CSV table of C-alpha atoms and ligand atoms in Angstrom, one decimal:
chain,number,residue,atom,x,y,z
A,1,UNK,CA,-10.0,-16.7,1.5
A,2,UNK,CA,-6.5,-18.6,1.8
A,3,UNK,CA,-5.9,-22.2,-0.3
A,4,UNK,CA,-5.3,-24.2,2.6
A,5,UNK,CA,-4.5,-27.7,0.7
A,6,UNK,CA,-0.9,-29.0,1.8
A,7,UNK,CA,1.8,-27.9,-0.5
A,8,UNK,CA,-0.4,-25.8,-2.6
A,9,UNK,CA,0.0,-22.9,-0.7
A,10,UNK,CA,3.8,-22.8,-1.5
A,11,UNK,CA,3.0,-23.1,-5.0
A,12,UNK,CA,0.9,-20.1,-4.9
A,13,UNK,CA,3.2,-17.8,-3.2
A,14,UNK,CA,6.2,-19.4,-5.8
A,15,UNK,CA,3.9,-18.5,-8.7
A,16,UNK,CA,3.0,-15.0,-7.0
A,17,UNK,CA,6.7,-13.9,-6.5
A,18,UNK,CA,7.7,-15.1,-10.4
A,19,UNK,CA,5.1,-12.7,-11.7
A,20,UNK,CA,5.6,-10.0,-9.2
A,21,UNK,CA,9.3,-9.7,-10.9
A,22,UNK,CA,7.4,-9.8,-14.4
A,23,UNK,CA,5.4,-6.8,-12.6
A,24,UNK,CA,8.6,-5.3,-11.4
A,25,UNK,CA,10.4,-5.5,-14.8
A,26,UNK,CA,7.4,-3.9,-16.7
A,27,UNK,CA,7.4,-1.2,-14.7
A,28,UNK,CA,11.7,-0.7,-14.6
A,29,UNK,CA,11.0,-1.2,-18.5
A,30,UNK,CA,8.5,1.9,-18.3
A,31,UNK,CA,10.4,4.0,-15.7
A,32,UNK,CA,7.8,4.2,-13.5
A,33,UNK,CA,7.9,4.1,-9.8
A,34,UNK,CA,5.4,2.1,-8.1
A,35,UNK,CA,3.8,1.7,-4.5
A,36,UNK,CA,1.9,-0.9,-2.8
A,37,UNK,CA,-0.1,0.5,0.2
A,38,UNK,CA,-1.1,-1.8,2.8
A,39,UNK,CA,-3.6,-1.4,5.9
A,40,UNK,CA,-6.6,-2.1,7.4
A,41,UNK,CA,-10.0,-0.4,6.4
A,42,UNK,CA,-10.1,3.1,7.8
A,43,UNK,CA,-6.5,4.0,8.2
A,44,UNK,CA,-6.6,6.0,5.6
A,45,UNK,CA,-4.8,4.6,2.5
A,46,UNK,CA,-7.6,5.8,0.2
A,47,UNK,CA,-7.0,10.0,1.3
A,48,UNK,CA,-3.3,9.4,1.6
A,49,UNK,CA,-3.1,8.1,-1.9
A,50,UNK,CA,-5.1,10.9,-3.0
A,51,UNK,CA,-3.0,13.3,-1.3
A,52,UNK,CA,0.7,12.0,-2.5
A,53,UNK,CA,-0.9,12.4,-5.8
A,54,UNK,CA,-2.2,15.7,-5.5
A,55,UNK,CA,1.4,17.1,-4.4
A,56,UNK,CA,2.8,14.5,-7.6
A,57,UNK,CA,0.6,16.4,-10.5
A,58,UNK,CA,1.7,19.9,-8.5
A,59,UNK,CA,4.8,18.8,-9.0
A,60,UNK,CA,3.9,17.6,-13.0
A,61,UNK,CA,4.7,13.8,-12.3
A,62,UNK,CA,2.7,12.2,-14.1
A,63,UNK,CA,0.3,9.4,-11.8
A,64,UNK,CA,-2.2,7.0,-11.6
A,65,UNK,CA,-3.6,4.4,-9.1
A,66,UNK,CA,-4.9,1.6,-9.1
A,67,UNK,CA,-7.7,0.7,-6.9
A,68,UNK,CA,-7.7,-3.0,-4.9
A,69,UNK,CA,-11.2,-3.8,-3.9
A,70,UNK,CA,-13.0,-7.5,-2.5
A,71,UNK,CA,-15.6,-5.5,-4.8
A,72,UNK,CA,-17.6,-2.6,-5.9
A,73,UNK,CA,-16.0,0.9,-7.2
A,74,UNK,CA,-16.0,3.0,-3.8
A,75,UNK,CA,-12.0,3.8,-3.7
A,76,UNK,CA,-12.0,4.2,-7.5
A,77,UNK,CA,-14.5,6.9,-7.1
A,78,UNK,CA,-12.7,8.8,-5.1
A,79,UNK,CA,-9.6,8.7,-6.7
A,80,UNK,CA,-11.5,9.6,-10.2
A,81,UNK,CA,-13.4,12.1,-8.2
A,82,UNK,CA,-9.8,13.8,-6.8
A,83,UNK,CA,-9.3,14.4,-10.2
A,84,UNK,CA,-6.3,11.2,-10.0
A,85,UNK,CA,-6.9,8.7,-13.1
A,86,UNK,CA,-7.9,5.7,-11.4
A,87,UNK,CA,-8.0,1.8,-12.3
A,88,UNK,CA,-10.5,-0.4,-10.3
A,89,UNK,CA,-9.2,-4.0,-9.4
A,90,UNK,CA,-11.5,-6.1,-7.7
A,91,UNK,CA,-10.4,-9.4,-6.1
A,92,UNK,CA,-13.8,-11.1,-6.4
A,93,UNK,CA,-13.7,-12.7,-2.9
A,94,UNK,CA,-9.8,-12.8,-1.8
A,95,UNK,CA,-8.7,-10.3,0.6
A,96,UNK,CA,-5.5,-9.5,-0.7
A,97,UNK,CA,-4.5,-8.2,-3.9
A,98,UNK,CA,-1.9,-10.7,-5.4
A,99,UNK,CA,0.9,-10.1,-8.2
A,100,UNK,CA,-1.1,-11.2,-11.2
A,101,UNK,CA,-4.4,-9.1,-10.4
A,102,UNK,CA,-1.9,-6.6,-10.6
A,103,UNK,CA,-0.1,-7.8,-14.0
A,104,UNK,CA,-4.1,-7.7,-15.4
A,105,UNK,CA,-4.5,-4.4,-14.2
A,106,UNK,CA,-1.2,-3.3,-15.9
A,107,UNK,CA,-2.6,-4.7,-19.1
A,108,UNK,CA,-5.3,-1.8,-18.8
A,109,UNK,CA,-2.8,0.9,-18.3
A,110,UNK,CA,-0.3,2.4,-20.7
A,111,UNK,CA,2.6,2.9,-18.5
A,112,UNK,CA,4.2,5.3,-21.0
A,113,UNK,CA,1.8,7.9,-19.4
A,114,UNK,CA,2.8,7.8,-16.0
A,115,UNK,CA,5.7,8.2,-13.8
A,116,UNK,CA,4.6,6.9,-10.5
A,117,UNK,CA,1.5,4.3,-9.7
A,118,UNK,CA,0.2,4.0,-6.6
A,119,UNK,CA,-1.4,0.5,-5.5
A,120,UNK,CA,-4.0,0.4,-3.3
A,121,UNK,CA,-4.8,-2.9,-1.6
A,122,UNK,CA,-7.4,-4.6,-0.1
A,123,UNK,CA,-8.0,-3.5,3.7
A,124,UNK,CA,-6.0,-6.1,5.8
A,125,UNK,CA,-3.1,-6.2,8.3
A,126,UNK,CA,-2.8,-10.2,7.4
A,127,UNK,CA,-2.7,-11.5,4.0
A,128,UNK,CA,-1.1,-8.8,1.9
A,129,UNK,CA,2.2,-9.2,3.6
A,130,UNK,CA,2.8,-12.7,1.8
A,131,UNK,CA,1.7,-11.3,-1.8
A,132,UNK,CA,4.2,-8.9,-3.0
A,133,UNK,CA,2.8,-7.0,-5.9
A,134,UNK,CA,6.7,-6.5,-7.6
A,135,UNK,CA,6.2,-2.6,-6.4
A,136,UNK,CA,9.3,-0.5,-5.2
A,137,UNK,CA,8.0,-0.1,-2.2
A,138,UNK,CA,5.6,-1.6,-0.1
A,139,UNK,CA,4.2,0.7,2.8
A,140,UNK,CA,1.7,-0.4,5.5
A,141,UNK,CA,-0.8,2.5,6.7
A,142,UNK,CA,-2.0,2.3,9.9
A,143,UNK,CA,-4.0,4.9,12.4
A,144,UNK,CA,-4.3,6.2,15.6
A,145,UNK,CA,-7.7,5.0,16.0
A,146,UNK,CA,-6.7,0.9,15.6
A,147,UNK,CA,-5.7,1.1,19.1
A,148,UNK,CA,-1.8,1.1,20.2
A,149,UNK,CA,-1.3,-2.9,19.9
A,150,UNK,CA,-1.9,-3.1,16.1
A,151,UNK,CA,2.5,-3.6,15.6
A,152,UNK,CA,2.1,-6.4,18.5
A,153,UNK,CA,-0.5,-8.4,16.8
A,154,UNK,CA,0.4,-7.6,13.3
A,155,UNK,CA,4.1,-8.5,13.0
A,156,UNK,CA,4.3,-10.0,9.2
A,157,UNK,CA,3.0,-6.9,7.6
A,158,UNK,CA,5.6,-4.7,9.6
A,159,UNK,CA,8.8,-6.7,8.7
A,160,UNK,CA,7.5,-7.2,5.3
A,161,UNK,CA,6.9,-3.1,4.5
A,162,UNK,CA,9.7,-0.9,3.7
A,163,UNK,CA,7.8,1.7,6.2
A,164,UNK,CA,4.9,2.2,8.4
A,165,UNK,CA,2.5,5.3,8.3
A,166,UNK,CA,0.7,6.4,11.2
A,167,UNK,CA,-2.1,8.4,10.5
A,168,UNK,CA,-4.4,10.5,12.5
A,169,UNK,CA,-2.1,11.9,14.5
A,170,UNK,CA,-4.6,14.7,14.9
A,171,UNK,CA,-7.3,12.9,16.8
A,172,UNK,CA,-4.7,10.5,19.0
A,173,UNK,CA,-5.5,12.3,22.2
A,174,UNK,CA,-9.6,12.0,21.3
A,175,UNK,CA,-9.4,8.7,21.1
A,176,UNK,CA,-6.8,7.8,24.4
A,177,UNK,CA,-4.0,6.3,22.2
A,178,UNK,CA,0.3,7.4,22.8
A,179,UNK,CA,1.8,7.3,19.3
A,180,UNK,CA,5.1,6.8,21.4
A,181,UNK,CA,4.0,3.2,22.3
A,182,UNK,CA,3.7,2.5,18.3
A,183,UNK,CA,7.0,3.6,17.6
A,184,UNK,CA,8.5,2.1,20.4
A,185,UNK,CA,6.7,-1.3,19.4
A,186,UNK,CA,7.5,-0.8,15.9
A,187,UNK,CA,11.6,-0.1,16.3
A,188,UNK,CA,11.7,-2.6,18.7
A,189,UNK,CA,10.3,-5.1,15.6
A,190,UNK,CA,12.4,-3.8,13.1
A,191,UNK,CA,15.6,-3.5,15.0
A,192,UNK,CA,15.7,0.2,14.3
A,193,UNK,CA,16.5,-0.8,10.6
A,194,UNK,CA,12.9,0.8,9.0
A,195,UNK,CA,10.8,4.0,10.0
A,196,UNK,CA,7.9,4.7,10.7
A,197,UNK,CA,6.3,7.8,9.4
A,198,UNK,CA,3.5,9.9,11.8
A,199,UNK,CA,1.4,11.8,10.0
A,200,UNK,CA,-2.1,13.6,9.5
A,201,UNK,CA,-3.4,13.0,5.7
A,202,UNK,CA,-6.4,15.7,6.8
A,203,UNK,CA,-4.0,18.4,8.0
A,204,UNK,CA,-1.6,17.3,5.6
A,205,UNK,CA,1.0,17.1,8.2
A,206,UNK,CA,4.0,15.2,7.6
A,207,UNK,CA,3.2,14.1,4.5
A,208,UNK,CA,6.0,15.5,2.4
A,209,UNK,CA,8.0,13.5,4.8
A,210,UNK,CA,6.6,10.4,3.4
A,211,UNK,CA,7.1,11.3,0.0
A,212,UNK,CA,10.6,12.2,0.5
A,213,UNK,CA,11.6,8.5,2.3
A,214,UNK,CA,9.3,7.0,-1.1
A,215,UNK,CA,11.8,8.7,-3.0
A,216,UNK,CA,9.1,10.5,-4.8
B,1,LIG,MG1,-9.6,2.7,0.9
B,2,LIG,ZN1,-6.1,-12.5,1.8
């Protein structure tokens, strides 16, 4: 649900990217490393987050996430139930997470326990582009099973990521989509200037591939 008033919606985005750097310097003040994933419902983001983390803890960094929801505790399950300390954030009715729900959330958490967060948002190729979060990185998951034209029709998300993910790279053929025609699309977006990542969260297939360009 956008503010569509003239003017106000510049305000909102103005007041968004000041407390996205507040964001940003508590977590540089904490030394922890944090992630925004972005994407529609179903590509995955919930069992990739899970996964990075699992392969984190093996590796004794210490992670949480947090868990952006229109509502309910679904995500936040999961993560709790994967064993990965979770934080639920539910937008109420906007579609997006935005910079302050996040600088609430961070309120809850005692970033002296953790090394990395991981910042699920709300399912949705559209909105979250214009709402940084005052992350490190912002990633945009996408799968295999969105089709081949979801780069075409979703170019704001794309530019604003630091990388794509595309997942379910294991059921492609099954569902008549070439991967090739996404990374064609996408470097022909980007200029050949980001990367996207293919990947299978469920055979854990290039995952570690991911971590590595996250720096993690
Ligand atoms: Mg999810
Ligand atoms: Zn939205």
């Amino acid at each position: 649900m956008h503010i569509v008033q003239p003017g106000m919606e510049i305000d909102v985005l103005k007041e968004n990217s000041k407390v996205a750097q507040q964001n940003f310097r508590n977590f540089k003040e904490h030394k922890v490393k944090s992630i925004d994933f972005m994407g529609s419902i179903g590509a995955g983001k919930t069992a990739l987050i899970i996964k990075i983390a699992e392969k984190l803890r093996a590796k004794g960094v210490r992670v949480c996430a947090i868990a952006g929801d229109v509502t309910g505790v679904d995500d936040y399950s999961r993560f709790e139930k994967s064993g990965l300390k979770a934080f639920n954030c539910n937008t109420g009715h906007e579609c997006h997470l935005d910079a302050n729900l996040v600088r609430k959330s961070l309120n809850e958490i005692d970033l002296d326990d953790y090394d990395v967060v991981l910042i699920e948002n709300v399912g949705n190729l559209v909105c979250p582009a214009d709402f940084p979060l005052g992350t490190d990185y912002r990633v945009v998951v996408i799968s295999t099973t969105e089709g081949d034209d979801m780069v075409r029709k979703h170019h704001d998300i794309f530019l604003h990521s630091d990388i794509a993910i595309l997942n379910k790279m294991d059921i492609a053929d099954a569902v008549g989509v070439d991967p090739e025609v996404i990374v064609q699309d996408y470097n022909r977006l980007t200029g050949g200037l980001k990367s996207i990542y293919k990947c299978s969260v469920r055979k854990d297939e290039g995952i570690d591939e991911i971590m590595s360009a996250l720096k993690l």
